[in-house]
PDB file of C-alpha atoms in Angstrom:
ATOM      1  CA  MET X   1     104.770 168.551 108.968  1.00 80.00           C
ATOM      2  CA  LEU X   2     104.984 166.558 105.753  1.00 87.00           C
ATOM      3  CA  PRO X   3     102.463 167.779 103.129  1.00 88.00           C
ATOM      4  CA  THR X   4      99.552 165.420 102.433  1.00 90.00           C
ATOM      5  CA  GLU X   5     100.574 164.732  98.829  1.00 92.00           C
ATOM      6  CA  ASN X   6     104.018 163.599 100.045  1.00 93.00           C
ATOM      7  CA  ARG X   7     102.817 160.982 102.536  1.00 94.00           C
ATOM      8  CA  LEU X   8     102.878 157.232 101.985  1.00 93.00           C
ATOM      9  CA  ARG X   9      99.669 155.787 103.363  1.00 93.00           C
ATOM     10  CA  ARG X  10      98.789 152.564 101.582  1.00 94.00           C
ATOM     11  CA  ARG X  11     100.220 149.264 102.700  1.00 95.00           C
ATOM     12  CA  GLU X  12     100.874 148.310  99.070  1.00 95.00           C
ATOM     13  CA  ASP X  13     103.039 151.405  98.585  1.00 93.00           C
ATOM     14  CA  PHE X  14     105.135 150.589 101.659  1.00 95.00           C
ATOM     15  CA  ALA X  15     105.527 147.019 100.380  1.00 95.00           C
ATOM     16  CA  THR X  16     106.529 148.221  96.910  1.00 94.00           C
ATOM     17  CA  ALA X  17     109.220 150.526  98.287  1.00 94.00           C
ATOM     18  CA  VAL X  18     110.617 147.872 100.623  1.00 95.00           C
ATOM     19  CA  ARG X  19     110.467 144.882  98.282  1.00 95.00           C
ATOM     20  CA  ARG X  20     111.278 146.463  94.925  1.00 94.00           C
ATOM     21  CA  GLY X  21     113.381 149.442  95.943  1.00 93.00           C
ATOM     22  CA  ARG X  22     117.033 149.840  96.845  1.00 95.00           C
ATOM     23  CA  ARG X  23     118.135 149.835 100.481  1.00 96.00           C
ATOM     24  CA  ALA X  24     120.832 151.646 102.406  1.00 96.00           C
ATOM     25  CA  GLY X  25     121.456 150.845 106.052  1.00 95.00           C
ATOM     26  CA  ARG X  26     123.036 153.121 108.634  1.00 96.00           C
ATOM     27  CA  PRO X  27     123.503 152.603 112.395  1.00 95.00           C
ATOM     28  CA  LEU X  28     120.288 154.469 113.292  1.00 96.00           C
ATOM     29  CA  LEU X  29     118.027 153.826 110.314  1.00 96.00           C
ATOM     30  CA  VAL X  30     117.433 151.985 107.066  1.00 97.00           C
ATOM     31  CA  VAL X  31     116.188 153.850 103.991  1.00 97.00           C
ATOM     32  CA  HIS X  32     114.319 152.090 101.179  1.00 97.00           C
ATOM     33  CA  LEU X  33     113.999 154.014  97.892  1.00 95.00           C
ATOM     34  CA  ARG X  34     111.949 153.071  94.840  1.00 94.00           C
ATOM     35  CA  SER X  35     112.972 155.667  92.255  1.00 86.00           C
ATOM     36  CA  GLY X  36     110.464 157.117  89.826  1.00 75.00           C
ATOM     37  CA  ALA X  37     107.749 154.585  90.558  1.00 50.00           C
ATOM     38  CA  THR X  38     104.471 155.400  88.859  1.00 53.00           C
ATOM     39  CA  ASP X  39     101.530 155.799  91.175  1.00 51.00           C
ATOM     40  CA  PRO X  40      98.634 153.571  90.089  1.00 54.00           C
ATOM     41  CA  HIS X  41      96.302 155.520  92.404  1.00 58.00           C
ATOM     42  CA  ALA X  42      97.076 158.965  90.941  1.00 55.00           C
ATOM     43  CA  PRO X  43      94.507 160.314  88.487  1.00 58.00           C
ATOM     44  CA  GLY X  44      95.663 161.645  85.139  1.00 55.00           C
ATOM     45  CA  GLU X  45      99.022 161.589  83.413  1.00 52.00           C
ATOM     46  CA  SER X  46     100.843 164.065  85.654  1.00 65.00           C
ATOM     47  CA  ALA X  47     104.052 163.035  87.393  1.00 72.00           C
ATOM     48  CA  SER X  48     103.301 161.967  90.916  1.00 85.00           C
ATOM     49  CA  PRO X  49     105.144 163.670  93.779  1.00 92.00           C
ATOM     50  CA  THR X  50     107.785 161.989  95.870  1.00 93.00           C
ATOM     51  CA  ARG X  51     106.139 160.246  98.819  1.00 95.00           C
ATOM     52  CA  ALA X  52     107.659 159.156 102.130  1.00 96.00           C
ATOM     53  CA  GLY X  53     106.590 156.847 104.936  1.00 96.00           C
ATOM     54  CA  PHE X  54     108.083 155.931 108.278  1.00 97.00           C
ATOM     55  CA  VAL X  55     108.344 152.722 110.298  1.00 96.00           C
ATOM     56  CA  VAL X  56     109.201 153.093 113.978  1.00 97.00           C
ATOM     57  CA  SER X  57     108.694 149.894 115.976  1.00 96.00           C
ATOM     58  CA  LYS X  58     108.419 149.337 119.723  1.00 96.00           C
ATOM     59  CA  ALA X  59     112.082 148.316 119.727  1.00 96.00           C
ATOM     60  CA  VAL X  60     112.915 152.030 119.396  1.00 96.00           C
ATOM     61  CA  GLY X  61     111.196 152.876 122.677  1.00 96.00           C
ATOM     62  CA  GLY X  62     107.909 153.750 124.273  1.00 96.00           C
ATOM     63  CA  ALA X  63     105.131 155.706 122.580  1.00 97.00           C
ATOM     64  CA  VAL X  64     106.579 159.106 123.455  1.00 97.00           C
ATOM     65  CA  VAL X  65     110.013 158.193 122.085  1.00 96.00           C
ATOM     66  CA  ARG X  66     108.559 156.618 118.922  1.00 97.00           C
ATOM     67  CA  ASN X  67     106.475 159.697 118.169  1.00 97.00           C
ATOM     68  CA  GLN X  68     109.442 161.964 118.791  1.00 96.00           C
ATOM     69  CA  VAL X  69     111.561 159.938 116.361  1.00 96.00           C
ATOM     70  CA  LYS X  70     108.779 160.036 113.748  1.00 96.00           C
ATOM     71  CA  ARG X  71     108.445 163.815 114.080  1.00 96.00           C
ATOM     72  CA  ARG X  72     112.194 164.282 113.672  1.00 96.00           C
ATOM     73  CA  LEU X  73     112.332 161.997 110.642  1.00 96.00           C
ATOM     74  CA  ARG X  74     109.335 163.691 109.000  1.00 96.00           C
ATOM     75  CA  HIS X  75     110.998 167.069 109.434  1.00 95.00           C
ATOM     76  CA  LEU X  76     114.297 165.813 108.006  1.00 96.00           C
ATOM     77  CA  VAL X  77     112.690 164.122 104.996  1.00 95.00           C
ATOM     78  CA  ARG X  78     110.513 167.164 104.237  1.00 94.00           C
ATOM     79  CA  ASP X  79     113.662 169.264 103.775  1.00 93.00           C
ATOM     80  CA  ARG X  80     115.163 166.672 101.405  1.00 93.00           C
ATOM     81  CA  LEU X  81     112.154 165.915  99.155  1.00 92.00           C
ATOM     82  CA  SER X  82     113.418 168.207  96.409  1.00 90.00           C
ATOM     83  CA  GLU X  83     116.621 166.127  96.101  1.00 90.00           C
ATOM     84  CA  LEU X  84     114.681 162.957  95.268  1.00 91.00           C
ATOM     85  CA  PRO X  85     113.417 162.026  91.780  1.00 90.00           C
ATOM     86  CA  PRO X  86     109.720 162.773  91.140  1.00 91.00           C
ATOM     87  CA  GLY X  87     107.467 159.785  91.753  1.00 91.00           C
ATOM     88  CA  SER X  88     109.852 158.134  94.207  1.00 93.00           C
ATOM     89  CA  LEU X  89     108.676 156.109  97.168  1.00 95.00           C
ATOM     90  CA  VAL X  90     110.802 156.416 100.312  1.00 96.00           C
ATOM     91  CA  VAL X  91     110.429 154.350 103.478  1.00 97.00           C
ATOM     92  CA  VAL X  92     112.575 155.252 106.478  1.00 97.00           C
ATOM     93  CA  ARG X  93     112.772 152.521 109.112  1.00 97.00           C
ATOM     94  CA  ALA X  94     114.175 153.581 112.477  1.00 97.00           C
ATOM     95  CA  LEU X  95     116.433 151.120 114.268  1.00 96.00           C
ATOM     96  CA  PRO X  96     116.550 150.727 118.074  1.00 95.00           C
ATOM     97  CA  GLY X  97     119.368 153.248 118.533  1.00 94.00           C
ATOM     98  CA  ALA X  98     117.281 156.033 116.934  1.00 96.00           C
ATOM     99  CA  GLY X  99     115.404 156.612 120.179  1.00 94.00           C
ATOM    100  CA  ASP X 100     118.581 157.747 121.946  1.00 95.00           C
ATOM    101  CA  ALA X 101     119.942 159.762 119.005  1.00 95.00           C
ATOM    102  CA  ASP X 102     119.627 163.504 118.646  1.00 94.00           C
ATOM    103  CA  HIS X 103     118.414 165.423 115.603  1.00 94.00           C
ATOM    104  CA  ALA X 104     121.906 165.924 114.158  1.00 96.00           C
ATOM    105  CA  GLN X 105     122.777 162.224 114.345  1.00 96.00           C
ATOM    106  CA  LEU X 106     119.540 161.260 112.573  1.00 96.00           C
ATOM    107  CA  ALA X 107     120.227 163.914 109.912  1.00 96.00           C
ATOM    108  CA  ARG X 108     123.749 162.568 109.314  1.00 97.00           C
ATOM    109  CA  ASP X 109     122.537 158.987 108.883  1.00 97.00           C
ATOM    110  CA  LEU X 110     119.633 160.024 106.643  1.00 97.00           C
ATOM    111  CA  ASP X 111     121.916 162.133 104.429  1.00 96.00           C
ATOM    112  CA  ALA X 112     124.468 159.331 104.139  1.00 96.00           C
ATOM    113  CA  ALA X 113     121.805 156.770 103.228  1.00 96.00           C
ATOM    114  CA  LEU X 114     120.162 159.034 100.635  1.00 95.00           C
ATOM    115  CA  GLN X 115     123.531 159.924  99.120  1.00 95.00           C
ATOM    116  CA  ARG X 116     124.342 156.240  98.742  1.00 95.00           C
ATOM    117  CA  LEU X 117     120.950 155.461  97.195  1.00 94.00           C
ATOM    118  CA  LEU X 118     121.130 158.366  94.750  1.00 91.00           C
ATOM    119  CA  GLY X 119     124.515 157.212  93.467  1.00 85.00           C
ATOM    120  CA  GLY X 120     126.757 159.658  95.273  1.00 67.00           C
ATOM    121  CA  GLY X 121     128.328 157.266  97.760  1.00 57.00           C
ATOM    122  CA  THR X 122     130.447 154.154  97.727  1.00 54.00           C
ATOM    123  CA  ARG X 123     129.736 150.875  99.402  1.00 51.00           C
TER     124      ARG X 123
END
């Protein structure tokens, strides 16, 4: 499970990550990353934690398949939070093929997208 402080919940935060962040597309998912964004909702001057949200539409599959994809993505992102800059907003949007993919395929696409967004990959 993704810790509470690392979850994207507000619509405005999703919109900020998607509209103002960088994007990397893979065959199974699209990752939007807004690096080091300050959190206007966080009290105090402390650096806000990296937060992640997920978008899995009906095009991926039925309710059972969508929830399974969300659980897999949450687990994968939780293990990679330490690699992301503090205060980042991450939105992972699953594409229709994600419903048929296994855990390893999702992990490969997520790693490739994050590597590209963090400056480690080429176009």
